[in-house]
PDB file of C-alpha atoms and ligand atoms in Angstrom:
ATOM      1  CA  MET A   1       0.000   0.000   0.000  1.00 48.00           C
ATOM      2  CA  THR A   2       1.355   3.406  -0.901  1.00 58.00           C
ATOM      3  CA  ASP A   3       0.497   5.906   1.782  1.00 83.00           C
ATOM      4  CA  GLU A   4       1.377   9.560   2.177  1.00 89.00           C
ATOM      5  CA  ARG A   5       4.456   8.675   4.227  1.00 91.00           C
ATOM      6  CA  PHE A   6       5.894   6.638   1.381  1.00 94.00           C
ATOM      7  CA  ALA A   7       5.167   9.446  -1.062  1.00 93.00           C
ATOM      8  CA  GLY A   8       6.979  11.827   1.316  1.00 94.00           C
ATOM      9  CA  ALA A   9      10.020   9.564   1.434  1.00 95.00           C
ATOM     10  CA  ARG A  10       9.979   9.366  -2.370  1.00 96.00           C
ATOM     11  CA  ARG A  11       9.828  13.169  -2.650  1.00 95.00           C
ATOM     12  CA  ALA A  12      12.736  13.495  -0.214  1.00 95.00           C
ATOM     13  CA  ALA A  13      14.806  10.936  -2.148  1.00 96.00           C
ATOM     14  CA  ASP A  14      14.040  12.689  -5.441  1.00 96.00           C
ATOM     15  CA  ALA A  15      15.089  16.060  -3.988  1.00 95.00           C
ATOM     16  CA  ILE A  16      18.397  14.574  -2.818  1.00 96.00           C
ATOM     17  CA  GLY A  17      18.902  12.980  -6.227  1.00 95.00           C
ATOM     18  CA  GLU A  18      18.411  16.375  -7.866  1.00 94.00           C
ATOM     19  CA  ALA A  19      20.579  18.315  -5.400  1.00 93.00           C
ATOM     20  CA  THR A  20      23.445  15.832  -5.783  1.00 94.00           C
ATOM     21  CA  ARG A  21      23.033  15.202  -9.516  1.00 91.00           C
ATOM     22  CA  GLY A  22      22.287  11.559  -8.998  1.00 90.00           C
ATOM     23  CA  PHE A  23      24.708  10.624  -6.202  1.00 94.00           C
ATOM     24  CA  ARG A  24      23.994   7.025  -5.113  1.00 95.00           C
ATOM     25  CA  PRO A  25      24.972   6.550  -1.460  1.00 97.00           C
ATOM     26  CA  ASP A  26      25.889   3.101  -0.128  1.00 96.00           C
ATOM     27  CA  VAL A  27      25.788   4.018   3.552  1.00 97.00           C
ATOM     28  CA  LEU A  28      23.922   6.559   5.673  1.00 98.00           C
ATOM     29  CA  VAL A  29      25.898   7.991   8.574  1.00 96.00           C
ATOM     30  CA  VAL A  30      24.132   9.939  11.308  1.00 96.00           C
ATOM     31  CA  LEU A  31      26.469  12.156  13.298  1.00 91.00           C
ATOM     32  CA  GLY A  32      25.293  13.393  16.680  1.00 82.00           C
ATOM     33  CA  SER A  33      26.419  16.458  18.608  1.00 70.00           C
ATOM     34  CA  GLY A  34      30.082  17.246  18.135  1.00 73.00           C
ATOM     35  CA  LEU A  35      30.852  14.245  15.912  1.00 79.00           C
ATOM     36  CA  GLY A  36      31.405  16.112  12.669  1.00 81.00           C
ATOM     37  CA  ALA A  37      35.074  15.085  12.592  1.00 81.00           C
ATOM     38  CA  VAL A  38      34.086  11.958  10.636  1.00 82.00           C
ATOM     39  CA  LEU A  39      33.690  14.276   7.678  1.00 86.00           C
ATOM     40  CA  ASP A  40      37.380  15.223   7.829  1.00 86.00           C
ATOM     41  CA  GLU A  41      37.992  11.849   6.177  1.00 80.00           C
ATOM     42  CA  MET A  42      35.412  12.408   3.450  1.00 88.00           C
ATOM     43  CA  GLU A  43      35.794  13.833  -0.030  1.00 87.00           C
ATOM     44  CA  ILE A  44      32.641  15.870  -0.237  1.00 92.00           C
ATOM     45  CA  VAL A  45      30.810  16.186  -3.549  1.00 93.00           C
ATOM     46  CA  ALA A  46      27.573  17.855  -2.425  1.00 95.00           C
ATOM     47  CA  THR A  47      25.973  19.543   0.584  1.00 94.00           C
ATOM     48  CA  MET A  48      22.317  20.110   1.375  1.00 92.00           C
ATOM     49  CA  PRO A  49      20.903  21.946   4.408  1.00 90.00           C
ATOM     50  CA  PHE A  50      18.174  20.092   6.306  1.00 89.00           C
ATOM     51  CA  GLY A  51      15.790  22.892   5.383  1.00 87.00           C
ATOM     52  CA  ALA A  52      16.147  22.044   1.676  1.00 88.00           C
ATOM     53  CA  LEU A  53      14.753  18.539   2.146  1.00 90.00           C
ATOM     54  CA  PRO A  54      10.996  18.485   1.518  1.00 90.00           C
ATOM     55  CA  GLY A  55       9.188  17.448   4.688  1.00 88.00           C
ATOM     56  CA  PHE A  56      12.227  17.901   6.907  1.00 86.00           C
ATOM     57  CA  ALA A  57      13.213  20.707   9.243  1.00 69.00           C
ATOM     58  CA  ALA A  58      16.085  22.714  10.603  1.00 59.00           C
ATOM     59  CA  SER A  59      17.385  21.222  13.847  1.00 52.00           C
ATOM     60  CA  SER A  60      17.234  23.769  16.622  1.00 54.00           C
ATOM     61  CA  VAL A  61      19.584  22.411  19.298  1.00 50.00           C
ATOM     62  CA  ALA A  62      22.969  24.064  19.810  1.00 45.00           C
ATOM     63  CA  GLY A  63      25.714  21.803  18.474  1.00 44.00           C
ATOM     64  CA  HIS A  64      23.531  20.314  15.738  1.00 48.00           C
ATOM     65  CA  ALA A  65      24.623  21.797  12.448  1.00 53.00           C
ATOM     66  CA  GLY A  66      21.743  20.438  10.447  1.00 87.00           C
ATOM     67  CA  ARG A  67      22.875  19.468   6.966  1.00 90.00           C
ATOM     68  CA  PHE A  68      23.542  16.516   4.696  1.00 94.00           C
ATOM     69  CA  GLU A  69      26.966  15.941   3.197  1.00 94.00           C
ATOM     70  CA  PHE A  70      27.543  13.550   0.325  1.00 96.00           C
ATOM     71  CA  GLY A  71      30.891  12.117  -0.661  1.00 95.00           C
ATOM     72  CA  HIS A  72      33.323   9.246  -0.480  1.00 94.00           C
ATOM     73  CA  ILE A  73      35.381   7.657   2.253  1.00 92.00           C
ATOM     74  CA  GLY A  74      37.635   5.168   0.521  1.00 89.00           C
ATOM     75  CA  ASP A  75      35.444   3.492  -2.098  1.00 91.00           C
ATOM     76  CA  THR A  76      32.259   3.899  -0.072  1.00 94.00           C
ATOM     77  CA  ALA A  77      29.656   6.419  -1.184  1.00 95.00           C
ATOM     78  CA  VAL A  78      28.408   8.104   1.977  1.00 96.00           C
ATOM     79  CA  MET A  79      25.362  10.172   2.809  1.00 97.00           C
ATOM     80  CA  ALA A  80      26.161  11.900   6.111  1.00 95.00           C
ATOM     81  CA  MET A  81      23.803  13.751   8.382  1.00 94.00           C
ATOM     82  CA  MET A  82      25.393  16.439  10.487  1.00 91.00           C
ATOM     83  CA  GLY A  83      22.882  16.529  13.291  1.00 87.00           C
ATOM     84  CA  ARG A  84      19.412  15.071  13.327  1.00 89.00           C
ATOM     85  CA  VAL A  85      15.932  15.998  14.427  1.00 89.00           C
ATOM     86  CA  HIS A  86      14.598  14.660  17.716  1.00 91.00           C
ATOM     87  CA  LEU A  87      11.215  13.676  19.047  1.00 93.00           C
ATOM     88  CA  TYR A  88      11.730  16.051  21.979  1.00 93.00           C
ATOM     89  CA  GLU A  89      11.794  19.007  19.610  1.00 89.00           C
ATOM     90  CA  GLY A  90       8.223  18.152  18.756  1.00 88.00           C
ATOM     91  CA  HIS A  91       8.865  16.450  15.429  1.00 90.00           C
ATOM     92  CA  PRO A  92       6.615  13.532  14.572  1.00 92.00           C
ATOM     93  CA  VAL A  93       8.450  10.218  14.402  1.00 95.00           C
ATOM     94  CA  ASP A  94       7.904   9.931  10.653  1.00 94.00           C
ATOM     95  CA  ARG A  95       9.874  13.152  10.183  1.00 92.00           C
ATOM     96  CA  VAL A  96      12.638  11.917  12.484  1.00 93.00           C
ATOM     97  CA  VAL A  97      13.188   8.890  10.219  1.00 96.00           C
ATOM     98  CA  LEU A  98      12.522  10.583   6.875  1.00 95.00           C
ATOM     99  CA  PRO A  99      16.242  10.733   5.968  1.00 96.00           C
ATOM    100  CA  VAL A 100      16.586   7.013   6.715  1.00 98.00           C
ATOM    101  CA  ARG A 101      13.752   6.176   4.356  1.00 97.00           C
ATOM    102  CA  ALA A 102      15.051   8.557   1.701  1.00 97.00           C
ATOM    103  CA  ALA A 103      18.512   7.012   2.045  1.00 98.00           C
ATOM    104  CA  ARG A 104      17.024   3.555   1.579  1.00 98.00           C
ATOM    105  CA  LEU A 105      15.209   4.649  -1.578  1.00 97.00           C
ATOM    106  CA  LEU A 106      18.486   6.095  -2.855  1.00 97.00           C
ATOM    107  CA  GLY A 107      20.099   2.690  -2.434  1.00 96.00           C
ATOM    108  CA  CYS A 108      21.731   2.750   1.020  1.00 97.00           C
ATOM    109  CA  ARG A 109      22.380  -0.781   2.291  1.00 97.00           C
ATOM    110  CA  ALA A 110      23.639   0.198   5.708  1.00 97.00           C
ATOM    111  CA  MET A 111      23.391   2.859   8.392  1.00 98.00           C
ATOM    112  CA  ILE A 112      25.908   3.871  11.007  1.00 97.00           C
ATOM    113  CA  VAL A 113      24.358   5.980  13.731  1.00 97.00           C
ATOM    114  CA  THR A 114      26.114   7.870  16.492  1.00 95.00           C
ATOM    115  CA  ASN A 115      24.882   9.733  19.523  1.00 93.00           C
ATOM    116  CA  ALA A 116      25.848  11.198  22.847  1.00 90.00           C
ATOM    117  CA  ALA A 117      24.521   9.249  25.801  1.00 94.00           C
ATOM    118  CA  GLY A 118      24.587   9.062  29.560  1.00 94.00           C
ATOM    119  CA  GLY A 119      26.569   6.123  30.939  1.00 96.00           C
ATOM    120  CA  ILE A 120      24.710   3.813  33.313  1.00 97.00           C
ATOM    121  CA  ALA A 121      27.049   0.793  33.488  1.00 97.00           C
ATOM    122  CA  PRO A 122      29.868   1.507  35.956  1.00 95.00           C
ATOM    123  CA  ARG A 123      32.430   0.176  33.468  1.00 96.00           C
ATOM    124  CA  LEU A 124      31.792   3.081  31.069  1.00 95.00           C
ATOM    125  CA  ARG A 125      34.102   6.090  31.233  1.00 89.00           C
ATOM    126  CA  VAL A 126      33.034   9.572  30.185  1.00 90.00           C
ATOM    127  CA  GLY A 127      34.478  10.201  26.736  1.00 90.00           C
ATOM    128  CA  GLN A 128      34.531   6.472  25.880  1.00 93.00           C
ATOM    129  CA  THR A 129      32.594   5.006  22.963  1.00 95.00           C
ATOM    130  CA  MET A 130      30.071   2.243  23.586  1.00 97.00           C
ATOM    131  CA  MET A 131      29.145   0.186  20.552  1.00 98.00           C
ATOM    132  CA  ILE A 132      25.411  -0.523  20.731  1.00 98.00           C
ATOM    133  CA  THR A 133      24.687  -4.251  20.702  1.00 98.00           C
ATOM    134  CA  ASP A 134      20.965  -3.889  21.377  1.00 98.00           C
ATOM    135  CA  HIS A 135      18.419  -1.305  22.456  1.00 98.00           C
ATOM    136  CA  VAL A 136      15.305  -0.811  24.550  1.00 98.00           C
ATOM    137  CA  ASN A 137      12.658   1.421  23.016  1.00 98.00           C
ATOM    138  CA  LEU A 138      11.213   3.572  25.797  1.00 98.00           C
ATOM    139  CA  MET A 139      10.539   6.546  23.555  1.00 97.00           C
ATOM    140  CA  GLY A 140       6.784   6.169  23.458  1.00 97.00           C
ATOM    141  CA  ALA A 141       6.912   6.315  19.676  1.00 97.00           C
ATOM    142  CA  ASN A 142       7.636   3.902  16.862  1.00 98.00           C
ATOM    143  CA  PRO A 143       8.134   4.822  13.195  1.00 97.00           C
ATOM    144  CA  LEU A 144       6.313   1.649  12.146  1.00 97.00           C
ATOM    145  CA  THR A 145       3.052   2.737  13.773  1.00 96.00           C
ATOM    146  CA  GLY A 146       0.307   3.077  11.195  1.00 94.00           C
ATOM    147  CA  PRO A 147      -0.317   1.186   7.976  1.00 94.00           C
ATOM    148  CA  ASN A 148       2.726  -0.916   7.135  1.00 95.00           C
ATOM    149  CA  MET A 149       4.903   0.515   4.394  1.00 95.00           C
ATOM    150  CA  ASP A 150       5.226  -2.704   2.426  1.00 94.00           C
ATOM    151  CA  GLU A 151       7.676  -1.048   0.048  1.00 94.00           C
ATOM    152  CA  PHE A 152      10.207  -1.049   2.887  1.00 97.00           C
ATOM    153  CA  GLY A 153       9.491  -4.179   4.870  1.00 97.00           C
ATOM    154  CA  VAL A 154       7.071  -6.458   6.648  1.00 97.00           C
ATOM    155  CA  ARG A 155       4.363  -5.634   9.201  1.00 97.00           C
ATOM    156  CA  PHE A 156       5.986  -7.447  12.126  1.00 97.00           C
ATOM    157  CA  PRO A 157       9.710  -7.171  11.529  1.00 97.00           C
ATOM    158  CA  PRO A 158      12.073  -9.018  13.876  1.00 97.00           C
ATOM    159  CA  MET A 159      14.305  -6.640  15.831  1.00 97.00           C
ATOM    160  CA  ALA A 160      16.405  -9.208  17.697  1.00 97.00           C
ATOM    161  CA  ASP A 161      19.330  -8.822  15.287  1.00 95.00           C
ATOM    162  CA  ALA A 162      18.838  -5.157  14.417  1.00 97.00           C
ATOM    163  CA  TYR A 163      22.509  -4.460  15.141  1.00 98.00           C
ATOM    164  CA  SER A 164      24.414  -6.326  12.462  1.00 96.00           C
ATOM    165  CA  ALA A 165      26.761  -9.045  13.711  1.00 96.00           C
ATOM    166  CA  ARG A 166      28.896  -8.429  10.618  1.00 96.00           C
ATOM    167  CA  LEU A 167      29.282  -4.729  11.355  1.00 96.00           C
ATOM    168  CA  LEU A 168      29.917  -5.424  15.040  1.00 97.00           C
ATOM    169  CA  ALA A 169      32.759  -7.744  14.026  1.00 96.00           C
ATOM    170  CA  ILE A 170      34.235  -5.194  11.618  1.00 96.00           C
ATOM    171  CA  ALA A 171      34.030  -2.485  14.273  1.00 96.00           C
ATOM    172  CA  ARG A 172      35.785  -4.667  16.867  1.00 97.00           C
ATOM    173  CA  GLU A 173      38.536  -5.418  14.400  1.00 96.00           C
ATOM    174  CA  ILE A 174      39.058  -1.763  13.488  1.00 96.00           C
ATOM    175  CA  ALA A 175      38.911  -0.644  17.119  1.00 95.00           C
ATOM    176  CA  GLY A 176      41.591  -3.244  17.892  1.00 95.00           C
ATOM    177  CA  ALA A 177      43.792  -2.033  15.059  1.00 95.00           C
ATOM    178  CA  GLN A 178      43.345   1.588  16.164  1.00 93.00           C
ATOM    179  CA  GLY A 179      44.068   0.753  19.802  1.00 93.00           C
ATOM    180  CA  THR A 180      40.636   1.956  20.876  1.00 93.00           C
ATOM    181  CA  ASP A 181      39.112   0.704  24.108  1.00 92.00           C
ATOM    182  CA  LEU A 182      35.665   0.108  22.645  1.00 95.00           C
ATOM    183  CA  ALA A 183      32.928  -0.747  25.131  1.00 97.00           C
ATOM    184  CA  GLU A 184      29.752  -2.591  24.169  1.00 98.00           C
ATOM    185  CA  GLY A 185      26.298  -2.439  25.626  1.00 98.00           C
ATOM    186  CA  VAL A 186      22.586  -1.812  25.504  1.00 98.00           C
ATOM    187  CA  TYR A 187      21.177   1.621  24.687  1.00 98.00           C
ATOM    188  CA  ALA A 188      17.891   2.759  26.198  1.00 98.00           C
ATOM    189  CA  GLY A 189      16.091   5.369  24.112  1.00 98.00           C
ATOM    190  CA  VAL A 190      13.974   7.780  26.163  1.00 98.00           C
ATOM    191  CA  PRO A 191      11.925  10.754  24.985  1.00 97.00           C
ATOM    192  CA  GLY A 192      13.672  13.424  27.060  1.00 91.00           C
ATOM    193  CA  PRO A 193      14.231  16.315  26.994  1.00 95.00           C
ATOM    194  CA  ASN A 194      14.917  16.260  30.722  1.00 94.00           C
ATOM    195  CA  TYR A 195      17.733  14.110  32.037  1.00 93.00           C
ATOM    196  CA  GLU A 196      16.767  11.147  34.187  1.00 95.00           C
ATOM    197  CA  THR A 197      15.790  11.124  37.833  1.00 94.00           C
ATOM    198  CA  ARG A 198      17.761   8.874  40.185  1.00 94.00           C
ATOM    199  CA  ALA A 199      14.811   6.479  40.311  1.00 95.00           C
ATOM    200  CA  GLU A 200      14.689   6.366  36.519  1.00 96.00           C
ATOM    201  CA  ILE A 201      18.382   5.521  36.383  1.00 96.00           C
ATOM    202  CA  ARG A 202      17.903   2.679  38.894  1.00 96.00           C
ATOM    203  CA  TYR A 203      15.014   1.471  36.747  1.00 97.00           C
ATOM    204  CA  LEU A 204      17.072   1.652  33.541  1.00 98.00           C
ATOM    205  CA  ARG A 205      19.935  -0.255  35.167  1.00 97.00           C
ATOM    206  CA  SER A 206      17.519  -2.932  36.359  1.00 98.00           C
ATOM    207  CA  ILE A 207      16.118  -3.508  32.862  1.00 98.00           C
ATOM    208  CA  GLY A 208      19.579  -4.029  31.417  1.00 97.00           C
ATOM    209  CA  ALA A 209      20.422  -0.631  29.957  1.00 98.00           C
ATOM    210  CA  ASP A 210      24.092   0.369  29.894  1.00 98.00           C
ATOM    211  CA  ALA A 211      23.578   3.834  28.420  1.00 98.00           C
ATOM    212  CA  VAL A 212      20.644   6.184  27.927  1.00 98.00           C
ATOM    213  CA  GLY A 213      19.915   8.783  25.290  1.00 97.00           C
ATOM    214  CA  MET A 214      17.181  10.642  23.455  1.00 96.00           C
ATOM    215  CA  SER A 215      17.712   9.576  19.854  1.00 96.00           C
ATOM    216  CA  THR A 216      18.772   6.718  17.581  1.00 97.00           C
ATOM    217  CA  VAL A 217      16.067   4.151  18.368  1.00 98.00           C
ATOM    218  CA  PRO A 218      13.538   5.453  15.782  1.00 98.00           C
ATOM    219  CA  GLU A 219      16.214   5.587  13.089  1.00 98.00           C
ATOM    220  CA  VAL A 220      17.395   2.060  13.877  1.00 98.00           C
ATOM    221  CA  ILE A 221      13.852   0.660  13.797  1.00 98.00           C
ATOM    222  CA  ALA A 222      13.109   2.314  10.445  1.00 98.00           C
ATOM    223  CA  ALA A 223      16.422   1.206   8.945  1.00 98.00           C
ATOM    224  CA  SER A 224      16.113  -2.357  10.192  1.00 98.00           C
ATOM    225  CA  HIS A 225      12.520  -2.586   8.947  1.00 98.00           C
ATOM    226  CA  ALA A 226      13.774  -1.484   5.548  1.00 98.00           C
ATOM    227  CA  GLY A 227      16.438  -4.191   5.462  1.00 97.00           C
ATOM    228  CA  MET A 228      19.458  -2.024   6.188  1.00 98.00           C
ATOM    229  CA  GLU A 229      22.431  -3.304   8.157  1.00 97.00           C
ATOM    230  CA  VAL A 230      22.865  -1.144  11.241  1.00 98.00           C
ATOM    231  CA  ALA A 231      25.713  -0.227  13.535  1.00 97.00           C
ATOM    232  CA  GLY A 232      25.356   2.270  16.382  1.00 97.00           C
ATOM    233  CA  PHE A 233      27.807   4.025  18.675  1.00 97.00           C
ATOM    234  CA  SER A 234      27.213   6.034  21.828  1.00 96.00           C
ATOM    235  CA  LEU A 235      29.786   8.498  22.996  1.00 93.00           C
ATOM    236  CA  VAL A 236      29.464   8.556  26.778  1.00 93.00           C
ATOM    237  CA  ALA A 237      29.033  12.243  27.521  1.00 89.00           C
ATOM    238  CA  ASN A 238      28.336  11.977  31.247  1.00 90.00           C
ATOM    239  CA  VAL A 239      27.493   9.556  33.980  1.00 91.00           C
ATOM    240  CA  ALA A 240      23.701   9.334  33.835  1.00 90.00           C
ATOM    241  CA  GLY A 241      22.165  11.353  36.626  1.00 86.00           C
ATOM    242  CA  GLU A 242      25.436  13.034  37.473  1.00 82.00           C
ATOM    243  CA  MET A 243      25.112  15.904  35.075  1.00 68.00           C
ATOM    244  CA  SER A 244      27.394  18.456  36.642  1.00 63.00           C
ATOM    245  CA  ASP A 245      25.322  20.928  34.697  1.00 56.00           C
ATOM    246  CA  SER A 246      24.420  21.880  31.248  1.00 63.00           C
ATOM    247  CA  HIS A 247      24.248  20.865  27.624  1.00 69.00           C
ATOM    248  CA  GLU A 248      27.589  22.727  27.292  1.00 72.00           C
ATOM    249  CA  SER A 249      29.377  20.283  29.609  1.00 67.00           C
ATOM    250  CA  VAL A 250      27.972  17.344  27.619  1.00 66.00           C
ATOM    251  CA  LEU A 251      29.316  18.907  24.441  1.00 71.00           C
ATOM    252  CA  ALA A 252      32.734  19.389  26.084  1.00 71.00           C
ATOM    253  CA  SER A 253      33.007  15.692  27.063  1.00 69.00           C
ATOM    254  CA  VAL A 254      31.918  14.690  23.589  1.00 72.00           C
ATOM    255  CA  GLU A 255      34.614  16.876  22.107  1.00 76.00           C
ATOM    256  CA  GLU A 256      37.280  14.883  23.950  1.00 76.00           C
ATOM    257  CA  GLY A 257      36.137  11.463  22.805  1.00 87.00           C
ATOM    258  CA  ALA A 258      34.899  12.503  19.388  1.00 88.00           C
ATOM    259  CA  PRO A 259      38.176  12.111  17.441  1.00 89.00           C
ATOM    260  CA  VAL A 260      38.458   8.464  18.531  1.00 90.00           C
ATOM    261  CA  LEU A 261      34.889   7.678  17.526  1.00 92.00           C
ATOM    262  CA  ALA A 262      35.306   9.622  14.287  1.00 90.00           C
ATOM    263  CA  ALA A 263      38.373   7.544  13.372  1.00 90.00           C
ATOM    264  CA  LEU A 264      36.468   4.346  14.143  1.00 93.00           C
ATOM    265  CA  VAL A 265      33.468   5.315  12.016  1.00 93.00           C
ATOM    266  CA  ALA A 266      35.687   6.433   9.149  1.00 90.00           C
ATOM    267  CA  GLY A 267      37.570   3.136   9.376  1.00 91.00           C
ATOM    268  CA  ILE A 268      34.348   1.152   9.231  1.00 93.00           C
ATOM    269  CA  LEU A 269      33.015   3.202   6.318  1.00 91.00           C
ATOM    270  CA  ALA A 270      36.155   2.616   4.299  1.00 87.00           C
ATOM    271  CA  ARG A 271      35.619  -1.136   4.765  1.00 89.00           C
ATOM    272  CA  LEU A 272      31.973  -1.292   3.671  1.00 88.00           C
TER     273      LEU A 272
HETATM  274  N1  HPA B 301      20.541  11.032  29.555  1.00 88.65           N
HETATM  275  C1  HPA B 301      19.858  11.055  28.385  1.00 88.65           C
HETATM  276  N2  HPA B 301      20.380  11.516  27.260  1.00 88.65           N
HETATM  277  C2  HPA B 301      21.652  11.935  27.273  1.00 88.65           C
HETATM  278  C3  HPA B 301      22.420  11.933  28.456  1.00 88.65           C
HETATM  279  C4  HPA B 301      21.821  11.448  29.653  1.00 88.65           C
HETATM  280  O1  HPA B 301      22.431  11.410  30.742  1.00 88.65           O
HETATM  281  N3  HPA B 301      23.637  12.440  28.149  1.00 88.65           N
HETATM  282  C5  HPA B 301      23.617  12.716  26.811  1.00 88.65           C
HETATM  283  N4  HPA B 301      22.402  12.427  26.291  1.00 88.65           N
END
């Protein structure tokens, strides 16, 4: 069934095709706050502000640049998002995942998603990267709600292997070669925008979450539904619940660990 959401994804893909003169990305990369350094490794052939994508929107949070960059890392054709839109900004979930669906229609086979998160597991250090092995969707939203978009995938898609074992293995190998102390764990996606209470953190720990953040889960669900291989990485920006203060301090911690994560993502991209 072709619904309005599929037509919207088609329009978005067509607009990207026009703006890039037919660039065919292999991989979508979503770069969270402060993670733009991945693009230092990329030969950029086209740029498109979020506002130029039909049905999308300018991201309003400080530290989110809000544009697409298209280019190559090694032999891999990459569609990169600098920033993203979040549910907590008031965007409907279909808008949050619109770039994922457009990327799929353009031919992307895989998605690498990054974010900043609060560390729950005691083993996680601030500034360290945690590779996401699984997630818990606590966001109160799901991009697959509504009539199934058969063009992308099935009504009841399995999610047990959403994070690709192949990409996990590649990432471990590259982290080893780069001498990176890569953690692994479960990401809990929450709606935000407030940080968690102490009771919420105890709850999250008890359900098996190692890190908590306000993004990523909708994109992963949409990508997995559409048959894309997914890898996800959380940069631990703070110990959950021990926010010394502001969004600025989160950005500062991210800045420290970002080059390591950027090198890892670039290394993976070159291998895909
Ligand atoms: N909680 C939720 N989201 C976050 C956090 C946190 O502690 N840090 C960065 N994003």
